Short mmCIF file of N, CA, C and O in Angstrom, two decimals:
data_model
loop_
_atom_site.label_atom_id
_atom_site.label_comp_id
_atom_site.label_asym_id
_atom_site.label_seq_id
_atom_site.Cartn_x
_atom_site.Cartn_y
_atom_site.Cartn_z
N MET A 1103 0.81 -1.19 0.00
CA MET A 1103 0.00 0.00 0.00
C MET A 1103 0.87 1.27 0.00
O MET A 1103 0.58 2.22 0.70
N PRO A 1104 1.92 1.34 -0.81
CA PRO A 1104 2.79 2.52 -0.82
C PRO A 1104 2.16 3.75 -1.44
O PRO A 1104 2.61 4.85 -1.22
N ASP A 1105 1.09 3.61 -2.24
CA ASP A 1105 0.45 4.75 -2.88
C ASP A 1105 -0.68 5.35 -2.07
O ASP A 1105 -1.38 6.23 -2.53
N ALA A 1106 -0.87 4.85 -0.85
CA ALA A 1106 -1.98 5.35 -0.01
C ALA A 1106 -1.70 6.79 0.40
O ALA A 1106 -0.57 7.17 0.67
N LYS A 1107 -2.75 7.58 0.44
CA LYS A 1107 -2.64 9.00 0.83
C LYS A 1107 -2.54 9.06 2.36
O LYS A 1107 -3.17 8.29 3.05
N PRO A 1108 -1.77 10.03 2.86
CA PRO A 1108 -1.67 10.18 4.34
C PRO A 1108 -3.02 10.56 4.92
O PRO A 1108 -3.78 11.29 4.33
N THR A 1109 -3.30 10.03 6.11
CA THR A 1109 -4.58 10.35 6.77
C THR A 1109 -4.38 11.33 7.90
O THR A 1109 -5.33 11.93 8.37
N THR A 1110 -3.17 11.47 8.40
CA THR A 1110 -2.88 12.44 9.46
C THR A 1110 -1.62 13.21 9.08
O THR A 1110 -0.84 12.78 8.23
N PHE A 1111 -1.43 14.34 9.76
CA PHE A 1111 -0.26 15.17 9.46
C PHE A 1111 1.02 14.41 9.69
O PHE A 1111 1.97 14.55 8.95
N GLY A 1112 1.06 13.56 10.70
CA GLY A 1112 2.26 12.79 11.00
C GLY A 1112 2.63 11.80 9.91
O GLY A 1112 3.75 11.33 9.84
N ASP A 1113 1.68 11.48 9.03
CA ASP A 1113 1.93 10.54 7.94
C ASP A 1113 2.55 11.21 6.71
O ASP A 1113 2.90 10.53 5.77
N LEU A 1114 2.61 12.54 6.71
CA LEU A 1114 3.16 13.26 5.56
C LEU A 1114 4.66 12.98 5.43
O LEU A 1114 5.38 12.88 6.42
N GLU A 1115 5.11 12.89 4.19
CA GLU A 1115 6.54 12.77 3.93
C GLU A 1115 7.22 14.06 4.38
O GLU A 1115 6.65 15.15 4.20
N PRO A 1116 8.43 13.99 4.90
CA PRO A 1116 9.14 15.23 5.26
C PRO A 1116 9.46 16.03 3.99
O PRO A 1116 9.67 15.47 2.93
N SER A 1117 9.49 17.33 4.15
CA SER A 1117 9.84 18.22 3.03
C SER A 1117 11.30 18.02 2.68
O SER A 1117 12.14 17.79 3.54
N ARG A 1118 11.61 18.14 1.39
CA ARG A 1118 13.02 18.09 0.97
C ARG A 1118 13.68 19.43 1.20
O ARG A 1118 14.89 19.51 1.33
N TRP A 1119 12.90 20.52 1.23
CA TRP A 1119 13.41 21.85 1.52
C TRP A 1119 12.29 22.66 2.15
O TRP A 1119 11.11 22.35 1.96
N PRO A 1120 12.64 23.68 2.93
CA PRO A 1120 11.58 24.53 3.53
C PRO A 1120 10.73 25.19 2.44
O PRO A 1120 11.26 25.78 1.50
N GLY A 1121 9.43 25.04 2.54
CA GLY A 1121 8.51 25.65 1.59
C GLY A 1121 8.04 24.73 0.49
O GLY A 1121 7.17 25.08 -0.28
N GLU A 1122 8.60 23.53 0.41
CA GLU A 1122 8.19 22.61 -0.65
C GLU A 1122 6.70 22.32 -0.58
O GLU A 1122 5.99 22.36 -1.60
N ARG A 1123 6.18 22.05 0.63
CA ARG A 1123 4.76 21.76 0.79
C ARG A 1123 3.88 22.94 0.48
O ARG A 1123 2.70 22.81 0.23
N LEU A 1124 4.47 24.15 0.50
CA LEU A 1124 3.71 25.37 0.20
C LEU A 1124 3.81 25.75 -1.28
O LEU A 1124 3.27 26.76 -1.71
N GLY A 1125 4.55 24.95 -2.04
CA GLY A 1125 4.72 25.23 -3.45
C GLY A 1125 5.76 26.30 -3.74
O GLY A 1125 5.75 26.91 -4.80
N LEU A 1126 6.67 26.52 -2.80
CA LEU A 1126 7.70 27.54 -2.96
C LEU A 1126 9.00 26.92 -3.46
O LEU A 1126 9.27 25.75 -3.18
N PRO A 1127 9.81 27.68 -4.19
CA PRO A 1127 11.08 27.13 -4.70
C PRO A 1127 12.07 26.87 -3.58
O PRO A 1127 11.95 27.40 -2.48
N GLU A 1128 13.07 26.05 -3.90
CA GLU A 1128 14.09 25.68 -2.92
C GLU A 1128 15.01 26.85 -2.57
O GLU A 1128 15.44 26.98 -1.43
N SER A 1129 15.31 27.69 -3.56
CA SER A 1129 16.21 28.82 -3.30
C SER A 1129 15.83 29.97 -4.21
O SER A 1129 15.01 29.83 -5.11
N GLY A 1130 16.45 31.11 -3.97
CA GLY A 1130 16.22 32.28 -4.77
C GLY A 1130 14.95 33.03 -4.41
O GLY A 1130 14.38 32.85 -3.32
N SER A 1131 14.52 33.89 -5.32
CA SER A 1131 13.34 34.71 -5.10
C SER A 1131 12.12 33.85 -4.80
O SER A 1131 11.92 32.83 -5.45
N ARG A 1132 11.32 34.28 -3.84
CA ARG A 1132 10.09 33.63 -3.40
C ARG A 1132 10.31 32.34 -2.62
O ARG A 1132 9.38 31.64 -2.29
N SER A 1133 11.58 32.00 -2.29
CA SER A 1133 11.84 30.86 -1.43
C SER A 1133 11.68 31.30 0.02
O SER A 1133 11.71 32.50 0.33
N VAL A 1134 11.50 30.35 0.93
CA VAL A 1134 11.34 30.67 2.35
C VAL A 1134 12.60 31.34 2.86
O VAL A 1134 13.72 30.85 2.61
N ALA A 1135 12.45 32.46 3.53
CA ALA A 1135 13.59 33.17 4.12
C ALA A 1135 14.19 32.33 5.23
O ALA A 1135 13.48 31.79 6.07
N ARG A 1136 15.49 32.24 5.22
CA ARG A 1136 16.19 31.40 6.20
C ARG A 1136 16.50 32.17 7.48
O ARG A 1136 16.36 33.38 7.57
N VAL A 1137 16.98 31.44 8.47
CA VAL A 1137 17.12 31.96 9.82
C VAL A 1137 18.08 33.14 9.92
O VAL A 1137 17.84 34.08 10.69
N GLY A 1138 19.16 33.16 9.16
CA GLY A 1138 20.11 34.27 9.22
C GLY A 1138 19.48 35.61 8.86
O GLY A 1138 19.68 36.62 9.56
N ARG A 1139 18.72 35.62 7.80
CA ARG A 1139 18.01 36.85 7.40
C ARG A 1139 16.99 37.25 8.46
O ARG A 1139 16.81 38.44 8.75
N ARG A 1140 16.29 36.28 8.99
CA ARG A 1140 15.26 36.57 10.00
C ARG A 1140 15.86 37.20 11.25
O ARG A 1140 15.34 38.16 11.78
N ILE A 1141 16.98 36.65 11.70
CA ILE A 1141 17.63 37.21 12.90
C ILE A 1141 18.16 38.61 12.61
O ILE A 1141 18.02 39.51 13.44
N GLY A 1142 18.72 38.81 11.43
CA GLY A 1142 19.19 40.14 11.05
C GLY A 1142 18.06 41.15 11.03
O GLY A 1142 18.20 42.27 11.54
N ALA A 1143 16.92 40.76 10.46
CA ALA A 1143 15.77 41.66 10.40
C ALA A 1143 15.24 41.97 11.79
O ALA A 1143 14.90 43.11 12.09
N LEU A 1144 15.19 40.95 12.65
CA LEU A 1144 14.74 41.16 14.01
C LEU A 1144 15.66 42.13 14.76
O LEU A 1144 15.19 43.02 15.47
N ALA A 1145 16.97 41.98 14.56
CA ALA A 1145 17.92 42.88 15.22
C ALA A 1145 17.74 44.33 14.74
O ALA A 1145 17.77 45.26 15.55
N ILE A 1146 17.51 44.49 13.44
CA ILE A 1146 17.28 45.84 12.90
C ILE A 1146 16.00 46.43 13.48
O ILE A 1146 15.99 47.60 13.93
N ASP A 1147 14.93 45.66 13.48
CA ASP A 1147 13.65 46.16 14.01
C ASP A 1147 13.74 46.49 15.50
O ASP A 1147 13.22 47.50 15.95
N TRP A 1148 14.41 45.62 16.25
CA TRP A 1148 14.51 45.85 17.69
C TRP A 1148 15.38 47.07 17.99
O TRP A 1148 15.05 47.87 18.87
N ALA A 1149 16.47 47.24 17.24
CA ALA A 1149 17.33 48.41 17.43
C ALA A 1149 16.56 49.70 17.12
O ALA A 1149 16.67 50.69 17.87
N ALA A 1150 15.78 49.68 16.06
CA ALA A 1150 14.97 50.87 15.72
C ALA A 1150 13.96 51.15 16.83
O ALA A 1150 13.77 52.30 17.22
N ALA A 1151 13.33 50.10 17.34
CA ALA A 1151 12.35 50.27 18.41
C ALA A 1151 13.02 50.81 19.68
O ALA A 1151 12.45 51.68 20.36
N LEU A 1152 14.22 50.32 19.99
CA LEU A 1152 14.97 50.83 21.16
C LEU A 1152 15.24 52.32 21.04
O LEU A 1152 15.05 53.09 22.00
N LEU A 1153 15.68 52.74 19.85
CA LEU A 1153 16.02 54.15 19.64
C LEU A 1153 14.76 55.02 19.70
O LEU A 1153 14.76 56.08 20.35
N ILE A 1154 13.69 54.59 19.05
CA ILE A 1154 12.45 55.38 19.07
C ILE A 1154 11.88 55.45 20.48
O ILE A 1154 11.37 56.48 20.90
N ALA A 1155 11.98 54.36 21.24
CA ALA A 1155 11.43 54.34 22.60
C ALA A 1155 12.14 55.32 23.51
O ALA A 1155 11.56 55.77 24.51
N MET A 1156 13.38 55.69 23.19
CA MET A 1156 14.09 56.68 24.00
C MET A 1156 13.42 58.04 23.94
O MET A 1156 13.67 58.88 24.81
N LEU A 1157 12.58 58.28 22.95
CA LEU A 1157 11.83 59.54 22.89
C LEU A 1157 10.72 59.57 23.95
O LEU A 1157 10.22 60.64 24.28
N PHE A 1158 10.33 58.39 24.43
CA PHE A 1158 9.20 58.29 25.35
C PHE A 1158 9.60 58.00 26.81
O PHE A 1158 8.84 58.31 27.71
N ALA A 1159 10.76 57.41 27.00
CA ALA A 1159 11.17 57.05 28.37
C ALA A 1159 12.68 56.94 28.43
O ALA A 1159 13.32 56.58 27.44
N PRO A 1160 13.27 57.25 29.58
CA PRO A 1160 14.73 57.12 29.74
C PRO A 1160 15.17 55.66 29.59
O PRO A 1160 14.48 54.74 30.02
N TYR A 1161 16.33 55.50 28.97
CA TYR A 1161 16.88 54.16 28.77
C TYR A 1161 17.10 53.46 30.11
O TYR A 1161 17.34 54.10 31.13
N SER A 1162 17.03 52.15 30.14
CA SER A 1162 17.24 51.33 31.34
C SER A 1162 16.16 51.53 32.40
O SER A 1162 16.42 51.41 33.59
N THR A 1163 14.96 51.86 31.97
CA THR A 1163 13.83 51.93 32.91
C THR A 1163 12.77 50.94 32.46
O THR A 1163 12.76 50.49 31.30
N LEU A 1164 11.89 50.59 33.35
CA LEU A 1164 10.80 49.69 33.02
C LEU A 1164 9.92 50.31 31.95
O LEU A 1164 9.47 49.62 31.01
N GLU A 1165 9.73 51.61 32.01
CA GLU A 1165 8.90 52.30 31.03
C GLU A 1165 9.52 52.20 29.64
O GLU A 1165 8.83 52.02 28.64
N HIS A 1166 10.86 52.31 29.58
CA HIS A 1166 11.55 52.18 28.29
C HIS A 1166 11.38 50.78 27.72
O HIS A 1166 11.17 50.62 26.51
N SER A 1167 11.45 49.77 28.57
CA SER A 1167 11.26 48.39 28.10
C SER A 1167 9.88 48.21 27.48
O SER A 1167 9.75 47.61 26.40
N TRP A 1168 8.85 48.70 28.17
CA TRP A 1168 7.49 48.58 27.64
C TRP A 1168 7.30 49.43 26.38
O TRP A 1168 6.62 49.02 25.44
N ALA A 1169 7.92 50.61 26.38
CA ALA A 1169 7.82 51.46 25.20
C ALA A 1169 8.49 50.80 23.99
O ALA A 1169 7.97 50.86 22.87
N THR A 1170 9.62 50.15 24.22
CA THR A 1170 10.31 49.45 23.14
C THR A 1170 9.43 48.35 22.57
O THR A 1170 9.28 48.22 21.34
N LEU A 1171 8.83 47.56 23.42
CA LEU A 1171 7.95 46.49 22.96
C LEU A 1171 6.75 47.07 22.21
O LEU A 1171 6.37 46.54 21.15
N GLY A 1172 6.19 48.15 22.70
CA GLY A 1172 5.06 48.80 22.03
C GLY A 1172 5.43 49.35 20.67
O GLY A 1172 4.71 49.18 19.69
N VAL A 1173 6.59 50.02 20.59
CA VAL A 1173 7.05 50.57 19.31
C VAL A 1173 7.32 49.44 18.33
O VAL A 1173 6.95 49.52 17.15
N PHE A 1174 7.94 48.36 18.80
CA PHE A 1174 8.21 47.22 17.94
C PHE A 1174 6.89 46.67 17.37
O PHE A 1174 6.79 46.42 16.17
N ALA A 1175 5.89 46.50 18.23
CA ALA A 1175 4.60 45.97 17.79
C ALA A 1175 3.94 46.90 16.79
O ALA A 1175 3.43 46.46 15.74
N VAL A 1176 3.94 48.20 17.07
CA VAL A 1176 3.31 49.16 16.14
C VAL A 1176 4.02 49.14 14.79
O VAL A 1176 3.37 49.18 13.73
N MET A 1177 5.35 49.08 14.81
CA MET A 1177 6.10 49.02 13.55
C MET A 1177 5.68 47.79 12.73
O MET A 1177 5.50 47.89 11.51
N GLN A 1178 5.55 46.65 13.37
CA GLN A 1178 5.13 45.44 12.68
C GLN A 1178 3.73 45.59 12.08
O GLN A 1178 3.50 45.30 10.90
N ILE A 1179 2.80 46.07 12.89
CA ILE A 1179 1.41 46.16 12.48
C ILE A 1179 1.24 47.18 11.35
O ILE A 1179 0.42 46.99 10.44
N VAL A 1180 2.00 48.28 11.38
CA VAL A 1180 1.86 49.32 10.36
C VAL A 1180 2.60 48.94 9.07
O VAL A 1180 2.06 49.07 7.97
N PHE A 1181 3.83 48.45 9.19
CA PHE A 1181 4.65 48.24 7.98
C PHE A 1181 4.34 46.95 7.23
O PHE A 1181 4.53 46.92 6.01
N ILE A 1182 3.87 45.91 7.88
CA ILE A 1182 3.61 44.66 7.16
C ILE A 1182 2.54 44.88 6.07
O ILE A 1182 2.77 44.53 4.92
N PRO A 1183 1.39 45.49 6.37
CA PRO A 1183 0.43 45.67 5.28
C PRO A 1183 0.76 46.80 4.31
O PRO A 1183 0.29 46.80 3.18
N THR A 1184 1.61 47.73 4.71
CA THR A 1184 1.89 48.87 3.83
C THR A 1184 3.10 48.67 2.93
O THR A 1184 3.06 49.01 1.76
N ILE A 1185 4.19 48.09 3.46
CA ILE A 1185 5.39 47.89 2.63
C ILE A 1185 5.72 46.41 2.45
O ILE A 1185 6.75 46.07 1.88
N GLY A 1186 4.87 45.52 2.94
CA GLY A 1186 5.06 44.09 2.73
C GLY A 1186 5.95 43.41 3.75
O GLY A 1186 6.30 42.26 3.59
N GLY A 1187 6.29 44.09 4.81
CA GLY A 1187 7.14 43.52 5.85
C GLY A 1187 7.62 44.64 6.74
O GLY A 1187 7.39 45.81 6.46
N SER A 1188 8.32 44.27 7.79
CA SER A 1188 8.88 45.29 8.66
C SER A 1188 10.06 45.95 7.95
O SER A 1188 10.52 45.48 6.89
N VAL A 1189 10.56 47.02 8.53
CA VAL A 1189 11.73 47.70 7.96
C VAL A 1189 12.90 46.71 7.90
O VAL A 1189 13.61 46.62 6.88
N GLY A 1190 13.09 45.95 8.94
CA GLY A 1190 14.15 44.94 8.96
C GLY A 1190 13.97 43.88 7.88
O GLY A 1190 14.93 43.48 7.23
N HIS A 1191 12.74 43.42 7.70
CA HIS A 1191 12.47 42.45 6.64
C HIS A 1191 12.90 43.01 5.28
O HIS A 1191 13.57 42.33 4.50
N ARG A 1192 12.49 44.23 5.02
CA ARG A 1192 12.77 44.82 3.70
C ARG A 1192 14.25 45.06 3.51
O ARG A 1192 14.78 44.80 2.42
N ILE A 1193 14.96 45.54 4.54
CA ILE A 1193 16.40 45.76 4.43
C ILE A 1193 17.13 44.44 4.18
O ILE A 1193 18.09 44.39 3.41
N CYS A 1194 16.65 43.36 4.78
CA CYS A 1194 17.29 42.04 4.62
C CYS A 1194 16.75 41.27 3.41
O CYS A 1194 17.06 40.10 3.24
N GLY A 1195 15.96 41.92 2.57
CA GLY A 1195 15.52 41.31 1.33
C GLY A 1195 14.40 40.29 1.48
O GLY A 1195 14.39 39.28 0.76
N MET A 1196 13.46 40.56 2.37
CA MET A 1196 12.35 39.64 2.57
C MET A 1196 11.03 40.39 2.53
O MET A 1196 11.00 41.60 2.69
N HIS A 1197 9.95 39.65 2.35
CA HIS A 1197 8.62 40.21 2.57
C HIS A 1197 7.68 39.11 3.02
O HIS A 1197 7.91 37.92 2.80
N LEU A 1198 6.62 39.52 3.67
CA LEU A 1198 5.64 38.61 4.26
C LEU A 1198 4.44 38.52 3.35
O LEU A 1198 3.90 39.55 2.94
N VAL A 1199 4.02 37.30 3.04
CA VAL A 1199 2.87 37.10 2.17
C VAL A 1199 1.91 36.09 2.80
O VAL A 1199 2.34 35.21 3.54
N PRO A 1200 0.62 36.23 2.51
CA PRO A 1200 -0.31 35.19 2.96
C PRO A 1200 -0.15 33.94 2.10
O PRO A 1200 0.08 34.06 0.88
N ILE A 1201 -0.25 32.77 2.69
CA ILE A 1201 -0.07 31.54 1.89
C ILE A 1201 -1.21 31.36 0.90
O ILE A 1201 -1.06 30.66 -0.08
N SER A 1202 -2.34 32.02 1.14
CA SER A 1202 -3.48 31.91 0.22
C SER A 1202 -3.38 32.91 -0.93
O SER A 1202 -4.21 32.92 -1.83
N GLY A 1203 -2.36 33.78 -0.91
CA GLY A 1203 -2.19 34.80 -1.95
C GLY A 1203 -2.98 36.06 -1.62
O GLY A 1203 -3.71 36.13 -0.66
N GLY A 1204 -2.81 37.07 -2.45
CA GLY A 1204 -3.53 38.32 -2.27
C GLY A 1204 -2.86 39.25 -1.28
O GLY A 1204 -1.69 39.08 -0.93
N TRP A 1205 -3.63 40.25 -0.84
CA TRP A 1205 -3.12 41.26 0.11
C TRP A 1205 -3.10 40.66 1.50
O TRP A 1205 -3.99 39.90 1.89
N ILE A 1206 -2.13 41.03 2.27
CA ILE A 1206 -1.94 40.51 3.63
C ILE A 1206 -3.08 40.92 4.56
O ILE A 1206 -3.39 40.21 5.50
N GLY A 1207 -3.73 42.05 4.27
CA GLY A 1207 -4.85 42.50 5.09
C GLY A 1207 -4.39 43.14 6.38
O GLY A 1207 -3.20 43.41 6.59
N LEU A 1208 -5.32 43.38 7.28
CA LEU A 1208 -5.02 44.01 8.56
C LEU A 1208 -4.99 43.02 9.71
O LEU A 1208 -4.23 43.19 10.66
N TRP A 1209 -5.83 41.98 9.65
CA TRP A 1209 -5.89 41.05 10.78
C TRP A 1209 -4.65 40.18 10.89
O TRP A 1209 -4.21 39.87 11.98
N ARG A 1210 -4.03 39.80 9.77
CA ARG A 1210 -2.86 38.94 9.83
C ARG A 1210 -1.68 39.61 10.57
O ARG A 1210 -1.09 38.99 11.45
N PRO A 1211 -1.34 40.86 10.22
CA PRO A 1211 -0.24 41.51 10.96
C PRO A 1211 -0.56 41.66 12.45
O PRO A 1211 0.31 41.55 13.30
N LEU A 1212 -1.82 41.94 12.77
CA LEU A 1212 -2.22 42.09 14.16
C LEU A 1212 -2.05 40.79 14.93
O LEU A 1212 -1.40 40.75 15.98
N VAL A 1213 -2.61 39.70 14.42
CA VAL A 1213 -2.50 38.40 15.08
C VAL A 1213 -1.05 37.96 15.17
O VAL A 1213 -0.57 37.53 16.22
N ARG A 1214 -0.35 38.08 14.06
CA ARG A 1214 1.06 37.67 14.01
C ARG A 1214 1.89 38.43 15.02
O ARG A 1214 2.71 37.85 15.75
N THR A 1215 1.68 39.73 15.11
CA THR A 1215 2.46 40.56 16.04
C THR A 1215 2.12 40.26 17.49
O THR A 1215 3.02 40.17 18.32
N LEU A 1216 0.85 40.09 17.79
CA LEU A 1216 0.47 39.76 19.16
C LEU A 1216 1.14 38.45 19.61
O LEU A 1216 1.61 38.34 20.75
N LEU A 1217 1.20 37.47 18.72
CA LEU A 1217 1.87 36.23 19.06
C LEU A 1217 3.40 36.40 19.11
O LEU A 1217 4.06 35.80 19.96
N LEU A 1218 3.92 37.23 18.22
CA LEU A 1218 5.37 37.45 18.16
C LEU A 1218 5.89 38.10 19.45
O LEU A 1218 6.96 37.74 19.92
N VAL A 1219 5.14 39.04 20.01
CA VAL A 1219 5.66 39.75 21.19
C VAL A 1219 5.67 38.87 22.44
O VAL A 1219 6.34 39.22 23.40
N ILE A 1220 4.97 37.74 22.40
CA ILE A 1220 5.10 36.83 23.55
C ILE A 1220 6.22 35.82 23.33
O ILE A 1220 6.43 34.94 24.15
N VAL A 1221 6.98 35.96 22.26
CA VAL A 1221 8.22 35.28 21.91
C VAL A 1221 8.11 33.78 21.64
O VAL A 1221 8.60 33.30 20.66
N VAL A 1222 7.45 33.02 22.50
CA VAL A 1222 7.44 31.57 22.36
C VAL A 1222 7.00 31.09 20.98
O VAL A 1222 7.67 30.22 20.40
N PRO A 1223 5.92 31.62 20.39
CA PRO A 1223 5.53 31.12 19.07
C PRO A 1223 6.61 31.31 18.01
O PRO A 1223 6.71 30.52 17.07
N ALA A 1224 7.45 32.30 18.15
CA ALA A 1224 8.52 32.52 17.18
C ALA A 1224 9.62 31.46 17.32
O ALA A 1224 10.39 31.25 16.40
N LEU A 1225 9.69 30.81 18.46
CA LEU A 1225 10.69 29.79 18.70
C LEU A 1225 10.24 28.40 18.29
O LEU A 1225 11.04 27.46 18.27
N VAL A 1226 8.96 28.23 17.99
CA VAL A 1226 8.40 26.94 17.59
C VAL A 1226 8.21 26.97 16.07
O VAL A 1226 7.35 27.69 15.58
N TRP A 1227 9.02 26.19 15.35
CA TRP A 1227 8.99 26.20 13.89
C TRP A 1227 8.58 24.84 13.36
O TRP A 1227 8.78 23.81 13.99
N ASP A 1228 8.04 24.86 12.13
CA ASP A 1228 7.74 23.59 11.46
C ASP A 1228 8.82 23.33 10.40
O ASP A 1228 9.80 24.07 10.30
N SER A 1229 8.66 22.28 9.63
CA SER A 1229 9.68 21.92 8.65
C SER A 1229 9.76 22.93 7.50
O SER A 1229 10.72 22.91 6.72
N ASP A 1230 8.77 23.81 7.37
CA ASP A 1230 8.81 24.87 6.37
C ASP A 1230 9.44 26.15 6.94
O ASP A 1230 9.39 27.19 6.31
N GLN A 1231 10.02 26.06 8.12
CA GLN A 1231 10.63 27.19 8.84
C GLN A 1231 9.66 28.33 9.06
O GLN A 1231 10.03 29.49 9.01
N ARG A 1232 8.40 27.97 9.32
CA ARG A 1232 7.39 28.97 9.68
C ARG A 1232 7.15 28.84 11.17
O ARG A 1232 6.87 27.77 11.68
N GLY A 1233 7.25 29.98 11.87
CA GLY A 1233 6.97 30.00 13.28
C GLY A 1233 5.48 29.84 13.52
O GLY A 1233 4.67 30.03 12.62
N PHE A 1234 5.13 29.49 14.74
CA PHE A 1234 3.72 29.32 15.09
C PHE A 1234 2.93 30.59 14.82
O PHE A 1234 1.79 30.54 14.40
N HIS A 1235 3.55 31.75 15.03
CA HIS A 1235 2.87 33.02 14.76
C HIS A 1235 2.53 33.16 13.27
O HIS A 1235 1.48 33.69 12.94
N ASP A 1236 3.38 32.66 12.39
CA ASP A 1236 3.09 32.68 10.95
C ASP A 1236 2.03 31.64 10.58
O ASP A 1236 1.20 31.87 9.71
N LYS A 1237 2.07 30.49 11.22
CA LYS A 1237 1.08 29.45 10.93
C LYS A 1237 -0.33 29.92 11.31
O LYS A 1237 -1.26 29.75 10.53
N VAL A 1238 -0.46 30.50 12.47
CA VAL A 1238 -1.78 30.99 12.92
C VAL A 1238 -2.27 32.12 12.01
O VAL A 1238 -3.45 32.15 11.65
N ALA A 1239 -1.37 33.00 11.59
CA ALA A 1239 -1.76 34.13 10.73
C ALA A 1239 -1.90 33.72 9.26
O ALA A 1239 -2.38 34.50 8.46
N GLY A 1240 -1.47 32.50 8.91
CA GLY A 1240 -1.55 32.06 7.53
C GLY A 1240 -0.58 32.79 6.62
O GLY A 1240 -0.90 33.10 5.47
N THR A 1241 0.62 33.06 7.14
CA THR A 1241 1.62 33.82 6.37
C THR A 1241 2.92 33.04 6.26
O THR A 1241 3.15 32.07 6.97
N VAL A 1242 3.75 33.50 5.35
CA VAL A 1242 5.11 32.93 5.19
C VAL A 1242 6.04 34.09 4.82
O VAL A 1242 5.68 34.98 4.06
N LEU A 1243 7.22 34.08 5.42
CA LEU A 1243 8.23 35.09 5.15
C LEU A 1243 9.12 34.57 4.04
O LEU A 1243 9.76 33.53 4.19
N ILE A 1244 9.11 35.26 2.89
CA ILE A 1244 9.86 34.79 1.74
C ILE A 1244 10.92 35.80 1.30
O ILE A 1244 10.85 36.98 1.69
N ARG A 1245 11.88 35.33 0.52
CA ARG A 1245 12.90 36.21 -0.03
C ARG A 1245 12.29 37.02 -1.16
O ARG A 1245 11.49 36.53 -1.94
N ALA A 1246 12.67 38.28 -1.21
CA ALA A 1246 12.11 39.18 -2.23
C ALA A 1246 12.77 38.92 -3.58
O ALA A 1246 13.79 38.33 -3.69
#
């Protein structure tokens, strides 16, 4: 019975490359963005949020920490639907797209960001290198 279709997710064959099951190429444009680019983009976004938060609260205070998190979240929610990703994503050559195609909309960046700021979903990845926050939002971060 080698031609039988899988009945559960655990029965699926492993992907040969991240994004294969999503119909994305193995490398180049529109392939799944790899971890190095993601970390670089996150560092750029967090650094920008740290600097902007200094306008609202003195550095090394609890208020500054919350302001940084708030600025980071606002940047994600505003820039994903308007420029296709955060400033860090765009600088690192990536953009965020819905797996169903079309415009990303407003709810996806909101849900994705709310999950991202609690950190844990970003640390849980599948074989397509999509974090839980991207799975819930129905998005994938791809190379531009």
